[in-house]
Amino acid sequence: METGTTVQIEVAAGQWLTVCGLAELTPGRGVAALLPDGSQAAVFRDRHGRVHAIGNRDPFTGAQVLSRGLMGGAGKGGAPFVASPLLKQRFDLTTGACLDDPDPARAVPVYATRRR
């Protein structure tokens, strides 16, 4: 465990927001973060220790719930995803695309992450 390490997401070009300590992220679970513009991000730590951040708003319902979704992987070695806790659509944590609906309007934003 990396004691004292924080997780940051890029909210604008070169502008980073500290979300929480890395130790506070439970692998497989998400947390919600309020962004400076009033929107929210869902931040996850996968079971391999990688940190991902996407928009927290479920594009199917409009609810800010993706941080409460269940993480998984699309097939053996596949991209990590989160399933919405409401209607169960899966969102790729690396691209933001909805794996269950190819409509680009159903994608969620993706944020770069780093540890400091």
Coordinates of N, CA, C and O in Angstrom, one line a residue, residues 50 71-82 90-94 97 99-100:
R50 N -4.8 -0.1 -10.6 CA -4.9 1.0 -11.5 C -6.1 1.9 -11.1 O -7.1 1.3 -10.6
M71 N -17.7 -3.1 -10.6 CA -16.6 -3.2 -11.6 C -16.5 -4.6 -12.1 O -16.8 -5.5 -11.4
G72 N -16.0 -4.7 -13.3 CA -15.8 -6.0 -13.9 C -14.8 -5.8 -15.0 O -14.3 -4.7 -15.3
G73 N -14.6 -6.9 -15.8 CA -13.7 -6.9 -17.0 C -14.4 -7.5 -18.1 O -15.1 -8.6 -18.0
A74 N -14.3 -6.9 -19.3 CA -14.9 -7.5 -20.5 C -14.1 -8.6 -21.1 O -13.2 -8.4 -21.9
G75 N -14.4 -9.8 -20.6 CA -13.7 -11.0 -21.1 C -12.3 -11.1 -20.5 O -11.8 -10.2 -19.8
K76 N -11.6 -12.2 -20.8 CA -10.3 -12.4 -20.2 C -9.3 -11.3 -20.7 O -9.1 -11.2 -21.9
G77 N -8.8 -10.6 -19.8 CA -7.8 -9.5 -20.1 C -8.5 -8.3 -20.8 O -7.8 -7.4 -21.3
G78 N -9.9 -8.3 -20.8 CA -10.6 -7.2 -21.4 C -10.6 -5.9 -20.6 O -10.1 -5.8 -19.5
A79 N -11.1 -4.9 -21.2 CA -11.1 -3.6 -20.6 C -12.0 -3.6 -19.3 O -13.0 -4.2 -19.3
P80 N -11.5 -2.8 -18.3 CA -12.3 -2.7 -17.1 C -13.6 -1.9 -17.4 O -13.5 -1.0 -18.2
F81 N -14.7 -2.3 -16.7 CA -15.9 -1.5 -16.9 C -16.6 -1.4 -15.5 O -16.2 -2.1 -14.6
V82 N -17.6 -0.5 -15.5 CA -18.5 -0.4 -14.3 C -19.9 -0.5 -14.9 O -20.2 0.0 -15.9
R90 N -23.2 -1.2 -19.0 CA -21.7 -1.3 -18.7 C -21.0 -0.1 -19.4 O -21.2 0.0 -20.6
F91 N -20.1 0.5 -18.7 CA -19.3 1.6 -19.3 C -17.8 1.3 -19.1 O -17.3 1.0 -18.1
D92 N -17.1 1.4 -20.3 CA -15.7 1.1 -20.3 C -15.0 2.2 -19.6 O -15.2 3.4 -19.8
L93 N -14.1 1.8 -18.6 CA -13.4 2.8 -17.8 C -12.3 3.4 -18.5 O -11.7 4.4 -18.0
T94 N -11.9 2.9 -19.6 CA -10.7 3.5 -20.3 C -11.2 4.5 -21.5 O -10.5 5.4 -21.8
A97 N -17.1 4.6 -23.3 CA -18.1 4.1 -24.2 C -19.1 3.1 -23.4 O -18.6 2.4 -22.5
L99 N -20.8 -0.2 -23.3 CA -20.6 -1.5 -24.0 C -21.9 -2.1 -24.4 O -21.9 -3.1 -25.2
D100 N -23.0 -1.6 -24.0 CA -24.3 -2.2 -24.3 C -25.1 -1.3 -25.3 O -26.2 -1.7 -25.7

